[in-house]
Coordinates of C-alpha atoms and ligand atoms in Angstrom, one line a residue:
M236 CA -53.7 34.6 14.8
H237 CA -52.4 35.4 18.2
L238 CA -48.9 36.9 18.4
S239 CA -47.2 34.1 20.2
R240 CA -48.7 31.5 17.7
R241 CA -47.5 33.7 14.5
L242 CA -44.0 33.7 16.1
L243 CA -44.1 29.9 16.5
M244 CA -45.3 29.7 12.9
A245 CA -42.2 31.9 11.7
G246 CA -39.8 30.2 14.0
L247 CA -40.7 26.7 12.9
A248 CA -40.6 27.9 9.1
G249 CA -37.1 29.7 9.6
G250 CA -35.9 26.6 11.3
V251 CA -35.2 28.4 14.5
L252 CA -36.4 25.5 16.6
A253 CA -34.8 22.9 14.0
A254 CA -32.8 20.1 15.9
P255 CA -29.3 21.2 17.1
A256 CA -26.8 20.3 14.4
A257 CA -25.7 17.0 14.6
A258 CA -22.0 16.6 16.1
Q259 CA -19.1 16.3 13.8
T260 CA -16.5 13.6 14.5
N261 CA -13.0 14.3 13.0
V262 CA -11.0 11.5 11.6
T263 CA -7.4 11.5 10.5
L264 CA -6.1 9.3 7.6
T265 CA -2.4 9.2 6.8
H266 CA -0.2 7.9 3.7
A267 CA 3.2 8.2 2.7
L268 CA 3.0 9.8 -0.9
A269 CA 1.8 12.8 -2.8
A270 CA -1.9 13.8 -3.1
N271 CA -1.5 12.9 -6.9
S272 CA -0.2 9.3 -6.2
H273 CA -2.1 6.0 -6.2
Y274 CA -2.5 6.5 -2.5
G275 CA -3.4 10.1 -2.5
V276 CA -6.2 9.5 -5.0
A277 CA -7.5 6.7 -2.8
A278 CA -7.6 8.9 0.3
I279 CA -9.4 11.6 -1.4
A280 CA -11.8 9.1 -2.7
F281 CA -12.2 7.9 1.0
K282 CA -12.8 11.2 2.5
E283 CA -15.4 12.5 -0.2
T284 CA -17.5 9.1 0.2
V285 CA -17.4 9.2 4.1
E286 CA -18.5 12.9 4.2
R287 CA -21.2 12.3 1.4
L288 CA -22.7 9.2 3.2
T289 CA -22.6 10.5 6.7
N290 CA -23.8 13.9 5.6
G291 CA -20.9 15.6 7.0
R292 CA -21.1 14.0 10.7
Y293 CA -17.7 12.7 10.1
R294 CA -14.9 14.9 8.8
V295 CA -11.8 13.1 7.4
T296 CA -8.4 14.9 7.5
I297 CA -5.6 13.5 5.2
Q298 CA -2.2 13.8 6.5
R299 CA 1.3 12.9 4.7
N300 CA 3.5 10.5 7.1
D301 CA 6.1 8.6 5.0
N302 CA 7.3 6.7 7.8
E303 CA 4.6 3.8 7.5
R304 CA 5.9 1.6 10.6
E305 CA 5.0 4.8 12.7
A306 CA 1.7 5.5 10.9
I307 CA 0.7 1.9 11.7
E308 CA 1.7 2.3 15.2
A309 CA -0.2 5.6 15.6
T310 CA -3.2 3.8 14.1
Q311 CA -2.9 1.0 16.8
I312 CA -2.9 3.2 19.7
G313 CA -5.6 5.6 18.2
T314 CA -3.5 9.1 17.6
Q315 CA -5.0 8.5 14.1
E316 CA -8.1 6.6 12.8
F317 CA -6.8 5.2 9.6
T318 CA -3.5 4.9 7.5
I319 CA -2.9 3.8 3.9
T320 CA 0.3 1.8 3.8
S321 CA 2.2 -0.7 1.9
T322 CA 2.7 -4.3 3.4
G323 CA 6.2 -3.5 3.8
P324 CA 6.4 -3.0 7.6
V325 CA 2.9 -4.6 8.1
G326 CA 4.7 -8.0 8.6
N327 CA 6.1 -6.7 11.9
F328 CA 2.5 -6.2 13.3
V329 CA 0.6 -9.0 11.6
P330 CA 3.3 -11.8 10.6
D331 CA 0.5 -13.7 8.5
T332 CA 0.6 -11.1 6.1
L333 CA 4.2 -11.7 5.0
V334 CA 3.3 -14.5 2.7
L335 CA 2.2 -11.7 0.3
D336 CA 5.4 -10.3 0.1
I337 CA 7.0 -13.6 -1.7
P338 CA 8.8 -12.7 -4.9
F339 CA 7.1 -13.7 -8.2
L340 CA 4.3 -15.1 -6.0
F341 CA 1.8 -13.2 -8.1
R342 CA 1.7 -13.5 -12.0
D343 CA 0.2 -10.2 -12.9
Y344 CA -2.3 -7.4 -11.5
D345 CA -5.3 -9.7 -12.1
H346 CA -4.1 -12.5 -10.1
A347 CA -3.1 -10.0 -7.2
R348 CA -6.2 -8.5 -7.3
G349 CA -8.4 -11.5 -7.7
V350 CA -6.5 -13.2 -4.7
L351 CA -6.9 -10.1 -2.6
D352 CA -10.4 -9.7 -3.4
S353 CA -11.2 -13.3 -2.5
A354 CA -11.9 -15.2 0.7
I355 CA -7.9 -15.5 1.0
G356 CA -8.0 -11.8 1.0
Q357 CA -10.6 -11.7 3.7
E358 CA -8.8 -14.6 5.7
L359 CA -5.8 -12.4 5.8
L360 CA -7.4 -9.1 6.7
A361 CA -9.0 -11.0 9.6
K362 CA -5.6 -11.8 10.8
F363 CA -5.2 -7.9 11.8
T364 CA -7.7 -8.0 14.5
P365 CA -6.1 -10.2 17.0
R366 CA -3.1 -7.9 16.6
G367 CA -4.9 -5.0 17.7
L368 CA -5.5 -3.4 14.3
I369 CA -8.6 -3.4 11.8
G370 CA -7.7 -4.7 8.2
V371 CA -10.3 -2.7 6.4
A372 CA -9.4 -3.3 2.9
W373 CA -6.6 -4.7 0.6
M374 CA -5.4 -2.1 -1.5
E375 CA -2.3 -1.9 -4.2
N376 CA 1.1 -0.4 -4.3
G377 CA 2.2 -2.3 -7.4
F378 CA 5.0 -4.8 -8.9
R379 CA 8.2 -3.5 -7.6
N380 CA 11.2 -2.8 -9.7
V381 CA 15.1 -2.4 -9.2
T382 CA 16.5 1.2 -9.6
N383 CA 20.2 2.1 -9.1
S384 CA 22.8 4.5 -10.2
R385 CA 25.9 2.2 -10.7
R386 CA 24.7 -0.1 -13.8
E387 CA 22.1 -1.7 -15.8
V388 CA 20.3 -4.5 -14.1
N389 CA 19.2 -7.5 -16.4
S390 CA 20.2 -10.7 -14.4
P391 CA 21.1 -11.7 -10.6
A392 CA 24.8 -11.1 -11.5
D393 CA 24.0 -7.4 -12.1
V394 CA 22.5 -7.2 -8.5
Q395 CA 25.6 -8.8 -6.6
G396 CA 27.2 -6.3 -4.4
L397 CA 24.7 -3.8 -4.7
K398 CA 23.7 -1.8 -1.6
I399 CA 19.9 -1.9 -2.1
R400 CA 17.3 -0.2 0.3
T401 CA 14.7 -2.7 1.0
M402 CA 11.7 -2.0 3.3
E403 CA 11.7 -3.2 7.0
N404 CA 10.4 -6.7 5.5
P405 CA 12.3 -9.9 6.2
V406 CA 10.9 -11.5 3.2
H407 CA 12.3 -9.1 0.8
M408 CA 15.6 -8.7 2.6
R409 CA 16.1 -12.8 2.5
A410 CA 15.5 -12.4 -1.3
F411 CA 18.1 -9.8 -1.8
Q412 CA 20.6 -11.4 0.3
T413 CA 19.8 -14.7 -1.8
L414 CA 20.7 -12.7 -4.8
G415 CA 24.2 -11.5 -3.3
A416 CA 22.9 -7.8 -3.0
L417 CA 23.3 -5.8 0.3
P418 CA 19.9 -5.3 1.6
T419 CA 19.6 -2.1 3.6
P420 CA 16.2 -1.9 5.3
M421 CA 15.0 1.6 6.0
A422 CA 11.7 3.5 6.4
F423 CA 10.7 5.2 3.0
S424 CA 11.1 8.7 4.7
E425 CA 14.9 8.0 4.8
L426 CA 15.2 6.5 1.4
V427 CA 15.8 9.7 -0.8
P428 CA 18.5 11.1 1.7
A429 CA 20.4 7.8 1.6
L430 CA 20.3 7.6 -2.3
Q431 CA 21.5 11.4 -2.2
Q432 CA 24.4 10.6 0.1
G433 CA 25.1 7.2 -1.7
T434 CA 24.4 5.2 1.5
V435 CA 22.7 2.9 -0.5
D436 CA 23.2 2.3 -4.6
G437 CA 19.6 1.5 -5.2
Q438 CA 16.2 0.7 -4.3
E439 CA 13.2 -1.1 -5.4
N440 CA 9.7 0.1 -5.9
P441 CA 6.6 0.0 -8.1
I442 CA 6.5 2.4 -10.9
P443 CA 3.9 4.7 -9.3
V444 CA 6.0 5.2 -6.3
I445 CA 9.1 6.0 -8.5
V446 CA 7.1 8.6 -10.6
A447 CA 5.3 10.1 -7.5
N448 CA 8.6 10.7 -5.6
N449 CA 10.6 11.7 -8.7
L450 CA 13.2 9.3 -7.9
N451 CA 14.7 9.7 -11.3
Q452 CA 16.2 12.6 -9.7
V453 CA 18.3 10.5 -7.6
Q454 CA 18.6 7.1 -9.6
R455 CA 19.8 6.4 -13.0
Y456 CA 18.9 3.1 -14.1
L457 CA 15.3 1.5 -14.1
S458 CA 14.8 -2.4 -14.5
L459 CA 11.5 -3.7 -14.9
T460 CA 12.4 -6.9 -12.7
R461 CA 8.7 -6.8 -11.4
H462 CA 10.3 -9.2 -8.7
V463 CA 7.5 -8.9 -6.3
Y464 CA 3.9 -7.5 -6.2
S465 CA 3.5 -5.0 -3.2
P466 CA 0.0 -5.0 -1.7
A467 CA -1.2 -1.9 0.2
V468 CA -3.8 -2.0 3.0
L469 CA -6.1 0.5 4.6
I470 CA -5.7 -0.4 8.4
G471 CA -8.3 1.1 11.1
N472 CA -8.1 1.7 14.6
P473 CA -10.2 -0.8 16.5
G474 CA -11.7 1.6 19.2
F475 CA -12.9 3.6 16.6
W476 CA -14.0 1.2 14.2
N477 CA -15.9 -0.9 17.1
R478 CA -17.8 2.2 18.1
L479 CA -19.3 2.8 14.8
N480 CA -23.2 2.0 14.5
A481 CA -24.0 -0.3 11.8
A482 CA -25.1 2.4 9.5
D483 CA -21.8 4.4 9.9
K484 CA -19.6 1.3 9.4
A485 CA -21.5 0.5 6.2
A486 CA -20.5 4.0 5.0
F487 CA -16.9 3.6 5.9
Q488 CA -16.7 0.3 4.2
E489 CA -18.3 1.9 1.0
A490 CA -15.6 4.6 1.5
A491 CA -13.2 1.8 1.5
K492 CA -14.4 0.4 -1.6
A493 CA -14.1 3.9 -3.4
A494 CA -10.8 4.2 -2.3
V495 CA -9.9 0.9 -3.7
Q496 CA -11.1 1.3 -6.7
A497 CA -9.4 5.2 -7.3
N498 CA -6.1 3.5 -6.2
R499 CA -6.3 0.5 -8.6
D500 CA -7.3 2.9 -11.4
K501 CA -4.2 4.9 -10.7
V502 CA -1.7 2.2 -10.5
S503 CA -2.9 0.9 -13.9
A504 CA -2.7 4.6 -15.3
D505 CA 0.8 4.8 -14.0
E506 CA 1.9 1.3 -15.1
R507 CA 0.5 2.4 -18.6
D508 CA 2.2 5.8 -18.8
G509 CA 5.0 5.9 -15.9
V510 CA 7.8 4.3 -18.2
A511 CA 7.8 6.7 -20.7
L512 CA 7.5 9.5 -18.2
L513 CA 10.5 8.4 -16.6
R514 CA 12.6 7.9 -19.6
S515 CA 11.3 11.5 -20.4
R516 CA 12.8 12.5 -17.1
G517 CA 16.1 10.9 -17.9
M518 CA 16.3 7.4 -16.6
T519 CA 17.9 4.6 -18.6
V520 CA 15.1 2.0 -18.5
R521 CA 15.4 -1.8 -19.1
E522 CA 11.9 -3.1 -20.0
T523 CA 12.8 -6.8 -20.2
V524 CA 15.0 -8.8 -17.5
D525 CA 16.0 -12.2 -17.4
T526 CA 13.1 -13.2 -15.0
A527 CA 13.9 -16.8 -15.2
A528 CA 17.4 -16.2 -13.9
F529 CA 16.0 -14.3 -11.1
Q530 CA 13.5 -17.2 -10.3
S531 CA 15.9 -19.7 -10.2
A532 CA 18.6 -17.7 -8.5
L533 CA 15.8 -17.2 -5.5
A534 CA 15.3 -21.2 -5.2
P535 CA 16.9 -21.2 -1.9
A536 CA 14.8 -18.6 -0.5
F537 CA 11.7 -19.8 -1.9
E538 CA 12.9 -23.2 -0.2
Q539 CA 12.8 -21.2 3.2
Y540 CA 9.5 -19.4 2.6
R541 CA 7.9 -22.7 1.8
R542 CA 9.2 -23.8 5.3
Q543 CA 8.4 -20.5 7.2
F544 CA 4.7 -20.1 5.8
D545 CA 1.8 -22.2 5.2
A546 CA 2.7 -24.1 2.0
A547 CA -1.0 -24.9 1.6
L548 CA -1.9 -21.0 1.4
I549 CA 0.9 -20.3 -1.0
Q550 CA -0.4 -23.1 -3.2
R551 CA -3.9 -21.7 -2.8
I552 CA -2.8 -18.3 -4.0
T553 CA -0.6 -19.8 -6.8
D554 CA -3.5 -21.9 -7.9
W555 CA -6.0 -18.9 -7.9
K556 CA -7.9 -18.3 -11.2
P557 CA -10.8 -16.0 -12.0
G558 CA -14.1 -17.7 -10.9
S559 CA -12.1 -20.0 -8.6
Ligands
EAX225 O1 4.2 2.5 0.3 O2 8.6 2.1 1.5 C1 8.3 1.4 0.2 O3 9.2 1.4 -0.5 C2 6.9 1.8 -0.2 O4 6.7 1.3 -1.5 C3 6.5 3.2 -0.1 O5 6.4 3.6 1.1 C4 5.0 3.3 -0.5

C-alpha cells in the first residue's frame, strides 16, 4: 500500500483526523446551603444529569450564595445561569408567587407537591417569564417552624413580643405582625450573626435548613408550628435558556426533574430524622403546638390575603386533591 495511504489509514484509526472536540459551555448554579443539604443534593443531581445528557458539552459549576435575593438578581442579569432559592425573596421579583407563602395554605407535603406539580404550578412558573426570569421547576424548602432562645412556643401568646427574623417576604411579615411578634426581615446570610448578637430572638425555617445550618448552636427552643409551607424554585437566566436548542433544553429539563426528586427525597429524610437529631444536639423541641389557635389568630391576615390575591386561585389550591 502506498505510504501516504498507509499514513491516512493509521491517522483515521488513531482518531488523528477526528472532528475537533465539541466546544464546552460553563454554567453556574448557586444555592444558599451546604452541599449535603436538600438544595445541595439537588444541585449535584442537576450537574450530573446535565453533564451526562450533553456528553460534557455543558459543565455545571455549583457555588454557594446565602443571599438569595442577590442570587436571583445575578441570574436575572446573566452573571450566572441558574439559582435554587426559597420563594422568600422571589415575591419581590414575581409578585404572583406570593400566594404560595400564605400561612396554613397547604395541608401537608403531598398537597403542596401535588399543587406545584399540577397546572397551577405551571401557571405560576409562567409568571416568571414576563419578569425577566425563567421559572424552570418548583422545588422544596419545607414546612417552616419557629425557633427562639427566649421560651417554648405553644400558642400565639408565646410569640407575642418576640423579635422574629423573617425572610424578605411581605406575606410572612404580615403574619408575624398579626401574631404580635416583631418581624425583622433580612437575608439568610445575615441570620446567624443576628441570632448570635441577639438582634433577633428567633427565626423560622424548615427542619432541613435548621439541621443543615446547625441553628441548634444559636437557638434553644424549636416548636413544630409548621405555620407555612416554603416552596423553593429553580430559576434560569432567559438569555441562556432561550439560546438552548431543543435537544439541550430537554436535557436541562430532565436535569431539573432529577434535581426536584433529589431535593424532595432529602426533605422527606430530614423531616423523618431531623427532630431527633436536633434534640441530640441539645434543642428543646415541642412537637405539637396549638395550631387551631395560630390559625384563628391569623384570621385578620387571611382576610387581607384574600383581598390582596386571586381568591379563586387560593380556592383552587385549597380544593386540590390527588387526581384533580
Ligand atoms: O432557602 O432565608 C431563609 O430562611 C430560607 O429558608 C433559606 O435561605 C433556605
